[in-house]
Coordinates of C-alpha atoms in Angstrom, one line a residue:
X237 CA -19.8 117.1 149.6
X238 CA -20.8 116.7 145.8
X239 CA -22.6 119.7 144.4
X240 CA -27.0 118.8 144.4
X241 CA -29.6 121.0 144.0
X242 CA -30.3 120.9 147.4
X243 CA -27.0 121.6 148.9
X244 CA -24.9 124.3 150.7
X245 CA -21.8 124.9 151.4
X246 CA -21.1 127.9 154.6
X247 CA -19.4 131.0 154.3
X248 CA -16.6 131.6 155.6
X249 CA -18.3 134.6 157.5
X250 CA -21.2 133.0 158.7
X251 CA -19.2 130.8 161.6
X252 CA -23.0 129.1 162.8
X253 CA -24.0 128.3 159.4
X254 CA -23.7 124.6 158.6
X255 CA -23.1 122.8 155.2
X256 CA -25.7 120.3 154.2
X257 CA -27.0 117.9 151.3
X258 CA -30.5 116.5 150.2
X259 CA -29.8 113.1 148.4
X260 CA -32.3 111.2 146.7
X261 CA -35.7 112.0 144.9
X262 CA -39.2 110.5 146.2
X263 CA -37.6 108.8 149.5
X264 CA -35.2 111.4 150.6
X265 CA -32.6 111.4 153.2
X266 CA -30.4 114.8 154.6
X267 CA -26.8 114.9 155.3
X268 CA -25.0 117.8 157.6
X269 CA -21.3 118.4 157.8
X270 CA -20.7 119.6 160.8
X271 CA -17.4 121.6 161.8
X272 CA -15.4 121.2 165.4
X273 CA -18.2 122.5 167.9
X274 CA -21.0 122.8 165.8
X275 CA -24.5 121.4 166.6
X276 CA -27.9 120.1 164.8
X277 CA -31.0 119.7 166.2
X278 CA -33.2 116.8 165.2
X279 CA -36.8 115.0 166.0
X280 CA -36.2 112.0 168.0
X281 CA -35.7 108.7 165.8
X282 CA -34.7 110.7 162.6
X283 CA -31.2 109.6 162.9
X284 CA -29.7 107.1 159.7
X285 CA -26.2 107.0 161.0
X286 CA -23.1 109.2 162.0
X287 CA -19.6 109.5 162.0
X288 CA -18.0 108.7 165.3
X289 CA -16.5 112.1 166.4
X290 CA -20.3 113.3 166.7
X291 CA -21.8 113.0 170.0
X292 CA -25.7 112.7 171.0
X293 CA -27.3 114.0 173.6
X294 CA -30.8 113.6 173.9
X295 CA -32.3 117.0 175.5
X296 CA -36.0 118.1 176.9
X297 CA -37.8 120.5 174.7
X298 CA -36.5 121.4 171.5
X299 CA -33.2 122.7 172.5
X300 CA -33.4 126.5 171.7
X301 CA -32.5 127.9 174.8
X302 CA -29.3 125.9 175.7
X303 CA -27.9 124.8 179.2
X304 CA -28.9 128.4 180.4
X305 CA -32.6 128.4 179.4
X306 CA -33.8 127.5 182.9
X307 CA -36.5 124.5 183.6
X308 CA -39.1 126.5 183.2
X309 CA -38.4 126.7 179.5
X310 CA -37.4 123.6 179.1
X311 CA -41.0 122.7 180.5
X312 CA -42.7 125.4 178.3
X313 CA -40.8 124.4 174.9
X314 CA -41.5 120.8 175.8
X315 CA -45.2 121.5 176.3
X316 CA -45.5 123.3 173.1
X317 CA -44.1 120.6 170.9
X318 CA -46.4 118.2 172.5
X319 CA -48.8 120.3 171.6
X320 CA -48.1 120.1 167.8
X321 CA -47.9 116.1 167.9
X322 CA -44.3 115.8 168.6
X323 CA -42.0 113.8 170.8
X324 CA -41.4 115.6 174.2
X325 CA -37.5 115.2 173.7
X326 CA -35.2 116.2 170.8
X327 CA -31.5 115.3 170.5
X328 CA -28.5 117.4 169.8
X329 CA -25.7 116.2 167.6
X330 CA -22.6 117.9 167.9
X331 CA -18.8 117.5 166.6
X332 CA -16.8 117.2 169.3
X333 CA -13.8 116.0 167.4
X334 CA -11.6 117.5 164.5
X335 CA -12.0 118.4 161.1
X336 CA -15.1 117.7 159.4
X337 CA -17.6 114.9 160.3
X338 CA -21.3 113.9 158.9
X339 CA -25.0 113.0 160.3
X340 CA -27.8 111.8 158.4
X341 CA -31.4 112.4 159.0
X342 CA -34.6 110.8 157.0
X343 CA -37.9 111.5 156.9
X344 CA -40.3 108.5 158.0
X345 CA -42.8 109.0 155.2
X346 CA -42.1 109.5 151.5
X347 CA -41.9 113.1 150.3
X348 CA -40.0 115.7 150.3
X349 CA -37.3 117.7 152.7
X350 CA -37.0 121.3 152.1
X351 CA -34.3 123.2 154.1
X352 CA -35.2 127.0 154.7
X353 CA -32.9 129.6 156.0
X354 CA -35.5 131.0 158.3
X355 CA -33.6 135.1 158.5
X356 CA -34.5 135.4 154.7
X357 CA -38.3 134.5 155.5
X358 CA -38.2 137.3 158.2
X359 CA -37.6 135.0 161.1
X360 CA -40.4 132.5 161.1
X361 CA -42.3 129.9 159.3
X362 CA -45.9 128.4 159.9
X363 CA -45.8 124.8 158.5
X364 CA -47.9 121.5 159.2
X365 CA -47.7 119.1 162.2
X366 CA -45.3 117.0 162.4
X367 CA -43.3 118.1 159.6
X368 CA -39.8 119.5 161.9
X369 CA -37.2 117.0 160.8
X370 CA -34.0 119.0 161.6
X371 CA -32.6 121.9 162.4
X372 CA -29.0 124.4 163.2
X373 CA -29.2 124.4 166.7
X374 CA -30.8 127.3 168.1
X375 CA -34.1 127.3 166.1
X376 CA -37.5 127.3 168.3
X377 CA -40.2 125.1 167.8
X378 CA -43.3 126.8 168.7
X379 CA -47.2 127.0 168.5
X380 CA -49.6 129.1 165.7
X381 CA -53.3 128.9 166.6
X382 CA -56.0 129.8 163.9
X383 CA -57.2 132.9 165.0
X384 CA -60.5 132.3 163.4
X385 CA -62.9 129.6 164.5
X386 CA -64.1 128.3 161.3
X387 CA -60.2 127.9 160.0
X388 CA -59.5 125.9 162.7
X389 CA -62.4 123.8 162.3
X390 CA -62.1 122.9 158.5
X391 CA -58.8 124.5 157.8
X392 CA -57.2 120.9 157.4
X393 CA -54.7 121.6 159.9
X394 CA -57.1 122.4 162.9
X395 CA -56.6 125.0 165.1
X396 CA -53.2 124.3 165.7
X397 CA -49.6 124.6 163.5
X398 CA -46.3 124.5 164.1
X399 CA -44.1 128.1 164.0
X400 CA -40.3 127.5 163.5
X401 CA -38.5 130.5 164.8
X402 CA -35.0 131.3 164.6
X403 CA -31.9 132.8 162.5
X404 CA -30.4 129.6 160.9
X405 CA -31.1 126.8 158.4
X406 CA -34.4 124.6 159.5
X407 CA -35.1 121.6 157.7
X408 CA -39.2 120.1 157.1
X409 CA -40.6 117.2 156.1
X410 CA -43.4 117.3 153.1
X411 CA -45.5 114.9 151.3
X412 CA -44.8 113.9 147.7
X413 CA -44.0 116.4 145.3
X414 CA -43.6 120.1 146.8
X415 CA -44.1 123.6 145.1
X416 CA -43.6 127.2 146.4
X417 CA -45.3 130.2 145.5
X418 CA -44.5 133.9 146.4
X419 CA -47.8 135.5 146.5
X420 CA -47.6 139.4 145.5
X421 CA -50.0 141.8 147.9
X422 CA -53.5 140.7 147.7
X423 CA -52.9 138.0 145.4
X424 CA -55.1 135.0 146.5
X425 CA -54.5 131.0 145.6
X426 CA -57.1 128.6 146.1
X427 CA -55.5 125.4 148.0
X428 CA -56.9 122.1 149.3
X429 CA -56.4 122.6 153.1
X430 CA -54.8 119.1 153.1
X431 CA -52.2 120.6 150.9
X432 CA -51.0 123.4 152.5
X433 CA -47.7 122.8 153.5
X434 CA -46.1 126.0 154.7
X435 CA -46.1 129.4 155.0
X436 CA -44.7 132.6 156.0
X437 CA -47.0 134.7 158.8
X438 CA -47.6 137.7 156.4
X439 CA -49.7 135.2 154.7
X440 CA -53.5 135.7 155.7
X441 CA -54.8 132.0 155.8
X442 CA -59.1 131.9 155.7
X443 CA -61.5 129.0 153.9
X444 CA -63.9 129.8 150.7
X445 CA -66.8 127.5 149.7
X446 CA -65.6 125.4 146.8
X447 CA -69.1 125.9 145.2
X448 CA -72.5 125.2 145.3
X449 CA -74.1 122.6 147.5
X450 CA -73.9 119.7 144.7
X451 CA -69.9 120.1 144.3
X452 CA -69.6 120.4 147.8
X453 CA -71.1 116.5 148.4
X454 CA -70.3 115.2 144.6
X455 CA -67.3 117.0 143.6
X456 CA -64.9 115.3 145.9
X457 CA -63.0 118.5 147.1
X458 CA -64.4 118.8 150.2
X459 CA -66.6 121.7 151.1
X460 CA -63.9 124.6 151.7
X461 CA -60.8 125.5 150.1
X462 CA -57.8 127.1 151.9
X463 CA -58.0 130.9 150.5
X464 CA -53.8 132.1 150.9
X465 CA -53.3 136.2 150.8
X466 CA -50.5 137.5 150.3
X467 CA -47.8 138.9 150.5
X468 CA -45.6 136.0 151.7
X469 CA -44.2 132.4 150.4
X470 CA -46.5 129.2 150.3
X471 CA -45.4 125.8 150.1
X472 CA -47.8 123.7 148.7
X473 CA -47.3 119.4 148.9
X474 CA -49.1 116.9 146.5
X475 CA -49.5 114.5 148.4
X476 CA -50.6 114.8 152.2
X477 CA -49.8 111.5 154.2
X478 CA -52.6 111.2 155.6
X479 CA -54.7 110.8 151.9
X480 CA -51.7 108.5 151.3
X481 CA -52.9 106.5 154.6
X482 CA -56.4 106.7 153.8
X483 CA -56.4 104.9 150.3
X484 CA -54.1 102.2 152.2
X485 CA -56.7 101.8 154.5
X486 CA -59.5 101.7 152.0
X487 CA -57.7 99.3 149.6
X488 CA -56.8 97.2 153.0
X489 CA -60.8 96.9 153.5
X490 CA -60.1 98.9 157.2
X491 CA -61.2 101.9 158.9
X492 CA -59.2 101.4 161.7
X493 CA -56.3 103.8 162.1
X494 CA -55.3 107.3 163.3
X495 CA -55.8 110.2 161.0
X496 CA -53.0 112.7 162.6
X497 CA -51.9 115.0 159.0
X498 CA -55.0 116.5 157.1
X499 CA -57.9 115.7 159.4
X500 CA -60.3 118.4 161.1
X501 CA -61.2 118.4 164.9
X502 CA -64.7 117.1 163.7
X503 CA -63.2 113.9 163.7
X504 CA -65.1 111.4 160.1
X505 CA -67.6 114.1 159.8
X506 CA -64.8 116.9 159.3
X507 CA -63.1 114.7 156.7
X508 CA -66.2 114.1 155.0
X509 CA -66.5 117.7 155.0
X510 CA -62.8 118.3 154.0
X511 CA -63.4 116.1 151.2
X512 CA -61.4 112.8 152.5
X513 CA -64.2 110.4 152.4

């Protein structure tokens, strides 16, 4: 593969690390060379195309645990992407032929896709619904619940998150234009909770007033802002699909629809709140 910005090639010590390539700028697409034997994991329907030596198997769960993970976890990594708004299957691609062959993945809104080794993050990552596009196989797809009640409520996200867990490359999707911060200890950053793309765990995630009562209902920015902590790595995206679907919508003279990205569990009254009215 040509050398991009976003691209890696394995090395030669690292025998489950997979080379891969980001193409394109607003509408991207990802690429994975895959050696003999060697698997990714993607959401179902992500697939552009293949080369023919790669097999698909479409698989219950997300895949993690293997042929030897038992039904039981099958059932309880099925549930918990289900949980998180995703598909109750995932399919496997793997090279079952010789040399090197290719598959291609896209994201189904416009954005961005940031691949993250998840062992130099410590392990995990706390990211948006939805937003798993692909993955080494081997990476878990979990569940992170808001452990306070008034984050989950007007945290943008609601209660619930996904948590990608694992040792090997992971690949997310994000809206628009996306921008990562390392936050020192202590250091705080102010973010709109629609915005918040991603984050490590050591990141303590809680909501401050954007102001007085007037910029609360005038200024537009909802009433709370996402208050980050650090230490830790935030990923912050500029332009969450769901605003994207709401100025459709509004320009389209509808308010019909499903609000599934930045929306609280209040339903119009939390987005009103959040600042997307």
């Amino acid at each position: 593969m040509p050398n991009s910005p976003w691209s890696h090639h394995r090395s030669a010590s690292l025998s489950d690390d997979i080379d891969f390539e980001i193409k394109g700028q607003e509408l991207q697409f990802l690429e994975i060379e895959l050696d003999p034997g060697e698997s990714a994991v993607a959401e179902a329907g992500a697939m552009v195309w293949k080369d023919g030596a790669i097999s698909m198997t479409t698989v219950f769960g997300d895949g993690s645990g293997g042929a030897d993970g038992g039904f039981m976890g099958k059932l309880l990594g099925a549930g918990k992407r289900l949980v998180t708004g995703e598909s109750l299957f995932t399919t496997v691609f793997t090279h079952q032929g010789h040399g090197k062959a290719r598959v291609a993945f896209a994201s189904p809104t416009p954005g961005s896709i940031l691949p993250l080794k998840l062992d130099q993050y410590g392990g995990a990552l706390i990211c948006q619904k939805d937003s798993f596009l692909a993955a080494a196989k081997g990476v878990a797809i979990g569940v992170h619940f808001q452990k306070r009640i008034m984050t989950g409520l007007f945290g943008g996200e609601g209660f619930i998150m996904q948590r990608l867990s694992g040792d090997g490359w992971v690949f997310v999707q994000m809206g628009g234009t996306l921008v990562e911060k390392e936050l020192a200890p202590g250091e705080e950053l102010h973010v709109d909770t629609g915005c918040l793309a991603a984050m490590t765990p050591g990141v303590d995630f809680d909501l401050v007033a954007a102001g007085g009562v007037k910029s609360m209902i005038f200024g537009g920015e909802g009433a709370f802002f996402a208050r980050l902590r650090g230490p830790g790595h935030v990923w912050i995206q500029s332009l969450p699909f769901s605003r994207l679907a709401g100025r459709m919508l509004a320009a389209a003279g509808s308010r019909g629809g499903q609000n599934r990205g930045e929306g609280s569990v209040l339903g119009e009254f939390g987005d009103l709140i959040g600042g997307n009215r």
